[in-house]
Amino acid sequence: MVIVLVLLAVFSRYMPTVGQPEEVRYSTFLDDVKSNRVDSVVLQGEMIYGARKDKTQFKTFNPETDYTP
């Protein structure tokens, strides 16, 4: 029983979680936009959440966000 629990813990650690967007580099996001692979985006503060045309979801940090006056 202990072996089964350990195996479940190990495999669940490396399995992608359903519904969680993939974290990508900002440069990858820009490449996707330039290649017309992005379907939609939502800007939330310093984060960009989006969906590609192949229905995969992603998120990235927006380094160009500047809230200084």
PDB file with SEQRES, HELIX, SHEET and CRYST1 records, atoms N, CA, C and O in Angstrom:
SEQRES   1 A   69  MET VAL ILE VAL LEU VAL LEU LEU ALA VAL PHE SER ARG          
SEQRES   2 A   69  TYR MET PRO THR VAL GLY GLN PRO GLU GLU VAL ARG TYR          
SEQRES   3 A   69  SER THR PHE LEU ASP ASP VAL LYS SER ASN ARG VAL ASP          
SEQRES   4 A   69  SER VAL VAL LEU GLN GLY GLU MET ILE TYR GLY ALA ARG          
SEQRES   5 A   69  LYS ASP LYS THR GLN PHE LYS THR PHE ASN PRO GLU THR          
SEQRES   6 A   69  ASP TYR THR PRO                                              
HELIX    1 AA1 VAL A    2  TYR A   14  1                                  13    
HELIX    2 AA2 TYR A   26  LYS A   34  1                                   9    
SHEET    1 AA1 4 GLU A  22  GLU A  23  0                                        
SHEET    2 AA1 4 GLN A  57  PHE A  61  1                                        
SHEET    3 AA1 4 MET A  47  ARG A  52 -1                                        
SHEET    4 AA1 4 VAL A  38  GLN A  44 -1                                        
CRYST1    1.000    1.000    1.000  90.00  90.00  90.00 P 1           1          
ATOM      1  N   MET A   1       0.817  -1.185   0.000  1.00  0.00           N  
ATOM      2  CA  MET A   1       0.000   0.000   0.000  1.00  0.00           C  
ATOM      3  C   MET A   1       0.871   1.263   0.000  1.00  0.00           C  
ATOM      4  O   MET A   1       0.559   2.234  -0.689  1.00  0.00           O  
ATOM      5  N   VAL A   2       1.943   1.245   0.761  1.00  0.00           N  
ATOM      6  CA  VAL A   2       2.848   2.398   0.829  1.00  0.00           C  
ATOM      7  C   VAL A   2       3.497   2.643  -0.525  1.00  0.00           C  
ATOM      8  O   VAL A   2       3.644   3.792  -0.943  1.00  0.00           O  
ATOM      9  N   ILE A   3       3.886   1.581  -1.210  1.00  0.00           N  
ATOM     10  CA  ILE A   3       4.513   1.715  -2.532  1.00  0.00           C  
ATOM     11  C   ILE A   3       3.539   2.366  -3.507  1.00  0.00           C  
ATOM     12  O   ILE A   3       3.932   3.229  -4.292  1.00  0.00           O  
ATOM     13  N   VAL A   4       2.291   1.966  -3.464  1.00  0.00           N  
ATOM     14  CA  VAL A   4       1.277   2.543  -4.349  1.00  0.00           C  
ATOM     15  C   VAL A   4       1.109   4.037  -4.071  1.00  0.00           C  
ATOM     16  O   VAL A   4       1.012   4.834  -5.004  1.00  0.00           O  
ATOM     17  N   LEU A   5       1.075   4.413  -2.809  1.00  0.00           N  
ATOM     18  CA  LEU A   5       0.934   5.828  -2.453  1.00  0.00           C  
ATOM     19  C   LEU A   5       2.133   6.646  -2.910  1.00  0.00           C  
ATOM     20  O   LEU A   5       1.979   7.770  -3.388  1.00  0.00           O  
ATOM     21  N   VAL A   6       3.320   6.086  -2.764  1.00  0.00           N  
ATOM     22  CA  VAL A   6       4.533   6.778  -3.214  1.00  0.00           C  
ATOM     23  C   VAL A   6       4.508   6.945  -4.734  1.00  0.00           C  
ATOM     24  O   VAL A   6       4.828   8.020  -5.241  1.00  0.00           O  
ATOM     25  N   LEU A   7       4.137   5.905  -5.458  1.00  0.00           N  
ATOM     26  CA  LEU A   7       4.061   5.993  -6.915  1.00  0.00           C  
ATOM     27  C   LEU A   7       3.020   7.026  -7.357  1.00  0.00           C  
ATOM     28  O   LEU A   7       3.266   7.791  -8.290  1.00  0.00           O  
ATOM     29  N   LEU A   8       1.875   7.054  -6.701  1.00  0.00           N  
ATOM     30  CA  LEU A   8       0.856   8.048  -7.032  1.00  0.00           C  
ATOM     31  C   LEU A   8       1.361   9.464  -6.786  1.00  0.00           C  
ATOM     32  O   LEU A   8       1.104  10.368  -7.581  1.00  0.00           O  
ATOM     33  N   ALA A   9       2.068   9.653  -5.700  1.00  0.00           N  
ATOM     34  CA  ALA A   9       2.614  10.970  -5.389  1.00  0.00           C  
ATOM     35  C   ALA A   9       3.637  11.405  -6.435  1.00  0.00           C  
ATOM     36  O   ALA A   9       3.641  12.560  -6.858  1.00  0.00           O  
ATOM     37  N   VAL A  10       4.491  10.492  -6.846  1.00  0.00           N  
ATOM     38  CA  VAL A  10       5.522  10.813  -7.837  1.00  0.00           C  
ATOM     39  C   VAL A  10       4.886  11.133  -9.184  1.00  0.00           C  
ATOM     40  O   VAL A  10       5.237  12.135  -9.807  1.00  0.00           O  
ATOM     41  N   PHE A  11       3.955  10.299  -9.642  1.00  0.00           N  
ATOM     42  CA  PHE A  11       3.339  10.515 -10.949  1.00  0.00           C  
ATOM     43  C   PHE A  11       2.465  11.766 -10.965  1.00  0.00           C  
ATOM     44  O   PHE A  11       2.434  12.474 -11.972  1.00  0.00           O  
ATOM     45  N   SER A  12       1.765  12.049  -9.893  1.00  0.00           N  
ATOM     46  CA  SER A  12       0.906  13.228  -9.869  1.00  0.00           C  
ATOM     47  C   SER A  12       1.737  14.508  -9.875  1.00  0.00           C  
ATOM     48  O   SER A  12       1.269  15.550 -10.334  1.00  0.00           O  
ATOM     49  N   ARG A  13       2.935  14.436  -9.380  1.00  0.00           N  
ATOM     50  CA  ARG A  13       3.823  15.603  -9.380  1.00  0.00           C  
ATOM     51  C   ARG A  13       4.211  16.014 -10.794  1.00  0.00           C  
ATOM     52  O   ARG A  13       4.354  17.203 -11.077  1.00  0.00           O  
ATOM     53  N   TYR A  14       4.383  15.038 -11.685  1.00  0.00           N  
ATOM     54  CA  TYR A  14       4.855  15.322 -13.033  1.00  0.00           C  
ATOM     55  C   TYR A  14       3.756  15.332 -14.089  1.00  0.00           C  
ATOM     56  O   TYR A  14       4.033  15.601 -15.258  1.00  0.00           O  
ATOM     57  N   MET A  15       2.548  15.051 -13.713  1.00  0.00           N  
ATOM     58  CA  MET A  15       1.434  15.096 -14.654  1.00  0.00           C  
ATOM     59  C   MET A  15       0.937  16.534 -14.758  1.00  0.00           C  
ATOM     60  O   MET A  15       0.825  17.219 -13.741  1.00  0.00           O  
ATOM     61  N   PRO A  16       0.635  17.009 -15.982  1.00  0.00           N  
ATOM     62  CA  PRO A  16       0.111  18.371 -16.103  1.00  0.00           C  
ATOM     63  C   PRO A  16      -1.275  18.459 -15.476  1.00  0.00           C  
ATOM     64  O   PRO A  16      -2.084  17.540 -15.600  1.00  0.00           O  
ATOM     65  N   THR A  17      -1.533  19.557 -14.814  1.00  0.00           N  
ATOM     66  CA  THR A  17      -2.835  19.741 -14.194  1.00  0.00           C  
ATOM     67  C   THR A  17      -3.830  20.235 -15.237  1.00  0.00           C  
ATOM     68  O   THR A  17      -3.513  21.097 -16.057  1.00  0.00           O  
ATOM     69  N   VAL A  18      -5.010  19.690 -15.196  1.00  0.00           N  
ATOM     70  CA  VAL A  18      -6.036  20.028 -16.168  1.00  0.00           C  
ATOM     71  C   VAL A  18      -6.546  21.436 -15.884  1.00  0.00           C  
ATOM     72  O   VAL A  18      -6.836  21.786 -14.740  1.00  0.00           O  
ATOM     73  N   GLY A  19      -6.649  22.229 -16.932  1.00  0.00           N  
ATOM     74  CA  GLY A  19      -7.191  23.572 -16.783  1.00  0.00           C  
ATOM     75  C   GLY A  19      -6.175  24.631 -16.416  1.00  0.00           C  
ATOM     76  O   GLY A  19      -6.499  25.818 -16.450  1.00  0.00           O  
ATOM     77  N   GLN A  20      -4.980  24.257 -16.073  1.00  0.00           N  
ATOM     78  CA  GLN A  20      -3.953  25.229 -15.731  1.00  0.00           C  
ATOM     79  C   GLN A  20      -3.222  25.666 -16.997  1.00  0.00           C  
ATOM     80  O   GLN A  20      -2.777  24.821 -17.774  1.00  0.00           O  
ATOM     81  N   PRO A  21      -3.094  26.974 -17.213  1.00  0.00           N  
ATOM     82  CA  PRO A  21      -2.373  27.430 -18.402  1.00  0.00           C  
ATOM     83  C   PRO A  21      -0.877  27.153 -18.298  1.00  0.00           C  
ATOM     84  O   PRO A  21      -0.294  27.177 -17.213  1.00  0.00           O  
ATOM     85  N   GLU A  22      -0.285  26.896 -19.432  1.00  0.00           N  
ATOM     86  CA  GLU A  22       1.162  26.659 -19.509  1.00  0.00           C  
ATOM     87  C   GLU A  22       1.883  27.986 -19.324  1.00  0.00           C  
ATOM     88  O   GLU A  22       1.510  28.982 -19.944  1.00  0.00           O  
ATOM     89  N   GLU A  23       2.900  28.013 -18.488  1.00  0.00           N  
ATOM     90  CA  GLU A  23       3.681  29.235 -18.313  1.00  0.00           C  
ATOM     91  C   GLU A  23       4.754  29.290 -19.396  1.00  0.00           C  
ATOM     92  O   GLU A  23       5.544  28.357 -19.547  1.00  0.00           O  
ATOM     93  N   VAL A  24       4.776  30.388 -20.149  1.00  0.00           N  
ATOM     94  CA  VAL A  24       5.734  30.543 -21.245  1.00  0.00           C  
ATOM     95  C   VAL A  24       6.535  31.822 -21.038  1.00  0.00           C  
ATOM     96  O   VAL A  24       6.124  32.719 -20.303  1.00  0.00           O  
ATOM     97  N   ARG A  25       7.676  31.887 -21.695  1.00  0.00           N  
ATOM     98  CA  ARG A  25       8.494  33.102 -21.654  1.00  0.00           C  
ATOM     99  C   ARG A  25       7.794  34.199 -22.456  1.00  0.00           C  
ATOM    100  O   ARG A  25       7.030  33.911 -23.378  1.00  0.00           O  
ATOM    101  N   TYR A  26       8.054  35.435 -22.105  1.00  0.00           N  
ATOM    102  CA  TYR A  26       7.458  36.566 -22.811  1.00  0.00           C  
ATOM    103  C   TYR A  26       7.878  36.558 -24.285  1.00  0.00           C  
ATOM    104  O   TYR A  26       7.074  36.878 -25.160  1.00  0.00           O  
ATOM    105  N   SER A  27       9.123  36.195 -24.556  1.00  0.00           N  
ATOM    106  CA  SER A  27       9.601  36.149 -25.945  1.00  0.00           C  
ATOM    107  C   SER A  27       8.845  35.088 -26.753  1.00  0.00           C  
ATOM    108  O   SER A  27       8.592  35.281 -27.942  1.00  0.00           O  
ATOM    109  N   THR A  28       8.486  33.972 -26.115  1.00  0.00           N  
ATOM    110  CA  THR A  28       7.689  32.944 -26.781  1.00  0.00           C  
ATOM    111  C   THR A  28       6.307  33.488 -27.098  1.00  0.00           C  
ATOM    112  O   THR A  28       5.772  33.250 -28.181  1.00  0.00           O  
ATOM    113  N   PHE A  29       5.727  34.222 -26.147  1.00  0.00           N  
ATOM    114  CA  PHE A  29       4.431  34.854 -26.381  1.00  0.00           C  
ATOM    115  C   PHE A  29       4.504  35.795 -27.576  1.00  0.00           C  
ATOM    116  O   PHE A  29       3.625  35.764 -28.438  1.00  0.00           O  
ATOM    117  N   LEU A  30       5.542  36.633 -27.642  1.00  0.00           N  
ATOM    118  CA  LEU A  30       5.682  37.560 -28.764  1.00  0.00           C  
ATOM    119  C   LEU A  30       5.840  36.818 -30.091  1.00  0.00           C  
ATOM    120  O   LEU A  30       5.278  37.230 -31.105  1.00  0.00           O  
ATOM    121  N   ASP A  31       6.605  35.723 -30.084  1.00  0.00           N  
ATOM    122  CA  ASP A  31       6.754  34.917 -31.298  1.00  0.00           C  
ATOM    123  C   ASP A  31       5.411  34.338 -31.739  1.00  0.00           C  
ATOM    124  O   ASP A  31       5.106  34.312 -32.932  1.00  0.00           O  
ATOM    125  N   ASP A  32       4.616  33.878 -30.787  1.00  0.00           N  
ATOM    126  CA  ASP A  32       3.294  33.343 -31.107  1.00  0.00           C  
ATOM    127  C   ASP A  32       2.392  34.422 -31.701  1.00  0.00           C  
ATOM    128  O   ASP A  32       1.641  34.158 -32.640  1.00  0.00           O  
ATOM    129  N   VAL A  33       2.463  35.635 -31.157  1.00  0.00           N  
ATOM    130  CA  VAL A  33       1.654  36.741 -31.682  1.00  0.00           C  
ATOM    131  C   VAL A  33       2.089  37.067 -33.109  1.00  0.00           C  
ATOM    132  O   VAL A  33       1.249  37.217 -33.995  1.00  0.00           O  
ATOM    133  N   LYS A  34       3.390  37.176 -33.331  1.00  0.00           N  
ATOM    134  CA  LYS A  34       3.900  37.502 -34.667  1.00  0.00           C  
ATOM    135  C   LYS A  34       3.570  36.423 -35.686  1.00  0.00           C  
ATOM    136  O   LYS A  34       3.393  36.713 -36.870  1.00  0.00           O  
ATOM    137  N   SER A  35       3.487  35.176 -35.229  1.00  0.00           N  
ATOM    138  CA  SER A  35       3.178  34.057 -36.122  1.00  0.00           C  
ATOM    139  C   SER A  35       1.669  33.817 -36.244  1.00  0.00           C  
ATOM    140  O   SER A  35       1.242  32.845 -36.868  1.00  0.00           O  
ATOM    141  N   ASN A  36       0.874  34.695 -35.653  1.00  0.00           N  
ATOM    142  CA  ASN A  36      -0.592  34.615 -35.734  1.00  0.00           C  
ATOM    143  C   ASN A  36      -1.144  33.328 -35.123  1.00  0.00           C  
ATOM    144  O   ASN A  36      -2.115  32.766 -35.630  1.00  0.00           O  
ATOM    145  N   ARG A  37      -0.526  32.860 -34.035  1.00  0.00           N  
ATOM    146  CA  ARG A  37      -0.988  31.647 -33.353  1.00  0.00           C  
ATOM    147  C   ARG A  37      -1.856  31.947 -32.135  1.00  0.00           C  
ATOM    148  O   ARG A  37      -2.436  31.033 -31.548  1.00  0.00           O  
ATOM    149  N   VAL A  38      -1.951  33.228 -31.748  1.00  0.00           N  
ATOM    150  CA  VAL A  38      -2.704  33.595 -30.551  1.00  0.00           C  
ATOM    151  C   VAL A  38      -4.133  33.965 -30.940  1.00  0.00           C  
ATOM    152  O   VAL A  38      -4.353  34.760 -31.855  1.00  0.00           O  
ATOM    153  N   ASP A  39      -5.098  33.382 -30.236  1.00  0.00           N  
ATOM    154  CA  ASP A  39      -6.503  33.645 -30.504  1.00  0.00           C  
ATOM    155  C   ASP A  39      -7.027  34.788 -29.643  1.00  0.00           C  
ATOM    156  O   ASP A  39      -7.732  35.665 -30.143  1.00  0.00           O  
ATOM    157  N   SER A  40      -6.687  34.787 -28.341  1.00  0.00           N  
ATOM    158  CA  SER A  40      -7.170  35.844 -27.450  1.00  0.00           C  
ATOM    159  C   SER A  40      -6.238  35.983 -26.259  1.00  0.00           C  
ATOM    160  O   SER A  40      -5.530  35.046 -25.892  1.00  0.00           O  
ATOM    161  N   VAL A  41      -6.248  37.180 -25.655  1.00  0.00           N  
ATOM    162  CA  VAL A  41      -5.445  37.435 -24.452  1.00  0.00           C  
ATOM    163  C   VAL A  41      -6.253  38.269 -23.467  1.00  0.00           C  
ATOM    164  O   VAL A  41      -7.163  39.006 -23.846  1.00  0.00           O  
ATOM    165  N   VAL A  42      -5.900  38.134 -22.200  1.00  0.00           N  
ATOM    166  CA  VAL A  42      -6.477  38.943 -21.124  1.00  0.00           C  
ATOM    167  C   VAL A  42      -5.307  39.479 -20.316  1.00  0.00           C  
ATOM    168  O   VAL A  42      -4.464  38.713 -19.851  1.00  0.00           O  
ATOM    169  N   LEU A  43      -5.255  40.796 -20.148  1.00  0.00           N  
ATOM    170  CA  LEU A  43      -4.203  41.419 -19.346  1.00  0.00           C  
ATOM    171  C   LEU A  43      -4.724  41.613 -17.936  1.00  0.00           C  
ATOM    172  O   LEU A  43      -5.771  42.227 -17.731  1.00  0.00           O  
ATOM    173  N   GLN A  44      -3.993  41.089 -16.965  1.00  0.00           N  
ATOM    174  CA  GLN A  44      -4.347  41.244 -15.550  1.00  0.00           C  
ATOM    175  C   GLN A  44      -3.111  41.696 -14.801  1.00  0.00           C  
ATOM    176  O   GLN A  44      -2.279  40.879 -14.408  1.00  0.00           O  
ATOM    177  N   GLY A  45      -2.994  42.986 -14.608  1.00  0.00           N  
ATOM    178  CA  GLY A  45      -1.819  43.528 -13.929  1.00  0.00           C  
ATOM    179  C   GLY A  45      -0.567  43.224 -14.720  1.00  0.00           C  
ATOM    180  O   GLY A  45      -0.440  43.619 -15.879  1.00  0.00           O  
ATOM    181  N   GLU A  46       0.357  42.522 -14.092  1.00  0.00           N  
ATOM    182  CA  GLU A  46       1.626  42.179 -14.750  1.00  0.00           C  
ATOM    183  C   GLU A  46       1.569  40.845 -15.482  1.00  0.00           C  
ATOM    184  O   GLU A  46       2.573  40.408 -16.046  1.00  0.00           O  
ATOM    185  N   MET A  47       0.421  40.197 -15.481  1.00  0.00           N  
ATOM    186  CA  MET A  47       0.297  38.878 -16.117  1.00  0.00           C  
ATOM    187  C   MET A  47      -0.530  38.972 -17.398  1.00  0.00           C  
ATOM    188  O   MET A  47      -1.453  39.780 -17.505  1.00  0.00           O  
ATOM    189  N   ILE A  48      -0.178  38.132 -18.357  1.00  0.00           N  
ATOM    190  CA  ILE A  48      -0.930  37.989 -19.602  1.00  0.00           C  
ATOM    191  C   ILE A  48      -1.419  36.548 -19.646  1.00  0.00           C  
ATOM    192  O   ILE A  48      -0.620  35.614 -19.576  1.00  0.00           O  
ATOM    193  N   TYR A  49      -2.731  36.370 -19.763  1.00  0.00           N  
ATOM    194  CA  TYR A  49      -3.341  35.051 -19.902  1.00  0.00           C  
ATOM    195  C   TYR A  49      -3.927  34.979 -21.299  1.00  0.00           C  
ATOM    196  O   TYR A  49      -4.530  35.943 -21.772  1.00  0.00           O  
ATOM    197  N   GLY A  50      -3.755  33.843 -21.964  1.00  0.00           N  
ATOM    198  CA  GLY A  50      -4.269  33.757 -23.317  1.00  0.00           C  
ATOM    199  C   GLY A  50      -4.555  32.356 -23.783  1.00  0.00           C  
ATOM    200  O   GLY A  50      -4.307  31.371 -23.088  1.00  0.00           O  
ATOM    201  N   ALA A  51      -5.092  32.302 -24.998  1.00  0.00           N  
ATOM    202  CA  ALA A  51      -5.389  31.033 -25.653  1.00  0.00           C  
ATOM    203  C   ALA A  51      -4.864  31.103 -27.078  1.00  0.00           C  
ATOM    204  O   ALA A  51      -5.017  32.108 -27.773  1.00  0.00           O  
ATOM    205  N   ARG A  52      -4.248  30.018 -27.487  1.00  0.00           N  
ATOM    206  CA  ARG A  52      -3.774  29.929 -28.866  1.00  0.00           C  
ATOM    207  C   ARG A  52      -4.900  29.394 -29.748  1.00  0.00           C  
ATOM    208  O   ARG A  52      -5.917  28.906 -29.254  1.00  0.00           O  
ATOM    209  N   LYS A  53      -4.705  29.492 -31.032  1.00  0.00           N  
ATOM    210  CA  LYS A  53      -5.716  29.012 -31.974  1.00  0.00           C  
ATOM    211  C   LYS A  53      -5.892  27.502 -31.899  1.00  0.00           C  
ATOM    212  O   LYS A  53      -6.932  26.980 -32.302  1.00  0.00           O  
ATOM    213  N   ASP A  54      -4.876  26.785 -31.383  1.00  0.00           N  
ATOM    214  CA  ASP A  54      -5.005  25.329 -31.210  1.00  0.00           C  
ATOM    215  C   ASP A  54      -5.662  24.985 -29.869  1.00  0.00           C  
ATOM    216  O   ASP A  54      -5.662  23.825 -29.457  1.00  0.00           O  
ATOM    217  N   LYS A  55      -6.221  25.995 -29.189  1.00  0.00           N  
ATOM    218  CA  LYS A  55      -6.981  25.862 -27.932  1.00  0.00           C  
ATOM    219  C   LYS A  55      -6.122  25.616 -26.698  1.00  0.00           C  
ATOM    220  O   LYS A  55      -6.671  25.396 -25.618  1.00  0.00           O  
ATOM    221  N   THR A  56      -4.794  25.644 -26.816  1.00  0.00           N  
ATOM    222  CA  THR A  56      -3.952  25.534 -25.629  1.00  0.00           C  
ATOM    223  C   THR A  56      -3.939  26.881 -24.917  1.00  0.00           C  
ATOM    224  O   THR A  56      -3.981  27.934 -25.554  1.00  0.00           O  
ATOM    225  N   GLN A  57      -3.882  26.834 -23.595  1.00  0.00           N  
ATOM    226  CA  GLN A  57      -3.869  28.054 -22.796  1.00  0.00           C  
ATOM    227  C   GLN A  57      -2.466  28.316 -22.274  1.00  0.00           C  
ATOM    228  O   GLN A  57      -1.688  27.388 -22.054  1.00  0.00           O  
ATOM    229  N   PHE A  58      -2.152  29.597 -22.079  1.00  0.00           N  
ATOM    230  CA  PHE A  58      -0.832  29.972 -21.595  1.00  0.00           C  
ATOM    231  C   PHE A  58      -0.939  31.182 -20.691  1.00  0.00           C  
ATOM    232  O   PHE A  58      -1.960  31.870 -20.656  1.00  0.00           O  
ATOM    233  N   LYS A  59       0.137  31.428 -19.960  1.00  0.00           N  
ATOM    234  CA  LYS A  59       0.271  32.654 -19.181  1.00  0.00           C  
ATOM    235  C   LYS A  59       1.720  33.081 -19.219  1.00  0.00           C  
ATOM    236  O   LYS A  59       2.613  32.247 -19.370  1.00  0.00           O  
ATOM    237  N   THR A  60       1.962  34.377 -19.082  1.00  0.00           N  
ATOM    238  CA  THR A  60       3.318  34.901 -19.074  1.00  0.00           C  
ATOM    239  C   THR A  60       3.352  36.199 -18.280  1.00  0.00           C  
ATOM    240  O   THR A  60       2.340  36.884 -18.138  1.00  0.00           O  
ATOM    241  N   PHE A  61       4.513  36.518 -17.776  1.00  0.00           N  
ATOM    242  CA  PHE A  61       4.739  37.786 -17.066  1.00  0.00           C  
ATOM    243  C   PHE A  61       5.022  38.869 -18.099  1.00  0.00           C  
ATOM    244  O   PHE A  61       5.809  38.657 -19.022  1.00  0.00           O  
ATOM    245  N   ASN A  62       4.390  40.015 -17.952  1.00  0.00           N  
ATOM    246  CA  ASN A  62       4.590  41.129 -18.880  1.00  0.00           C  
ATOM    247  C   ASN A  62       5.670  42.064 -18.324  1.00  0.00           C  
ATOM    248  O   ASN A  62       5.386  42.851 -17.422  1.00  0.00           O  
ATOM    249  N   PRO A  63       6.898  41.994 -18.843  1.00  0.00           N  
ATOM    250  CA  PRO A  63       7.969  42.842 -18.314  1.00  0.00           C  
ATOM    251  C   PRO A  63       7.825  44.308 -18.736  1.00  0.00           C  
ATOM    252  O   PRO A  63       8.527  45.179 -18.221  1.00  0.00           O  
ATOM    253  N   GLU A  64       6.916  44.570 -19.670  1.00  0.00           N  
ATOM    254  CA  GLU A  64       6.749  45.942 -20.154  1.00  0.00           C  
ATOM    255  C   GLU A  64       5.736  46.728 -19.332  1.00  0.00           C  
ATOM    256  O   GLU A  64       5.456  47.883 -19.651  1.00  0.00           O  
ATOM    257  N   THR A  65       5.183  46.131 -18.286  1.00  0.00           N  
ATOM    258  CA  THR A  65       4.228  46.829 -17.427  1.00  0.00           C  
ATOM    259  C   THR A  65       4.996  47.815 -16.556  1.00  0.00           C  
ATOM    260  O   THR A  65       5.962  47.450 -15.886  1.00  0.00           O  
ATOM    261  N   ASP A  66       4.553  49.064 -16.574  1.00  0.00           N  
ATOM    262  CA  ASP A  66       5.207  50.092 -15.772  1.00  0.00           C  
ATOM    263  C   ASP A  66       4.129  50.973 -15.169  1.00  0.00           C  
ATOM    264  O   ASP A  66       3.437  51.691 -15.891  1.00  0.00           O  
ATOM    265  N   TYR A  67       3.979  50.925 -13.853  1.00  0.00           N  
ATOM    266  CA  TYR A  67       2.950  51.707 -13.183  1.00  0.00           C  
ATOM    267  C   TYR A  67       3.484  52.984 -12.570  1.00  0.00           C  
ATOM    268  O   TYR A  67       2.799  53.608 -11.760  1.00  0.00           O  
ATOM    269  N   THR A  68       4.695  53.390 -12.936  1.00  0.00           N  
ATOM    270  CA  THR A  68       5.248  54.633 -12.376  1.00  0.00           C  
ATOM    271  C   THR A  68       4.702  55.820 -13.158  1.00  0.00           C  
ATOM    272  O   THR A  68       4.527  55.731 -14.373  1.00  0.00           O  
ATOM    273  N   PRO A  69       4.434  56.925 -12.479  1.00  0.00           N  
ATOM    274  CA  PRO A  69       3.893  58.116 -13.178  1.00  0.00           C  
ATOM    275  C   PRO A  69       4.919  58.809 -14.029  1.00  0.00           C  
ATOM    276  O   PRO A  69       4.614  59.815 -14.669  1.00  0.00           O  
TER     277      PRO A  69                                                      
END                                                                             
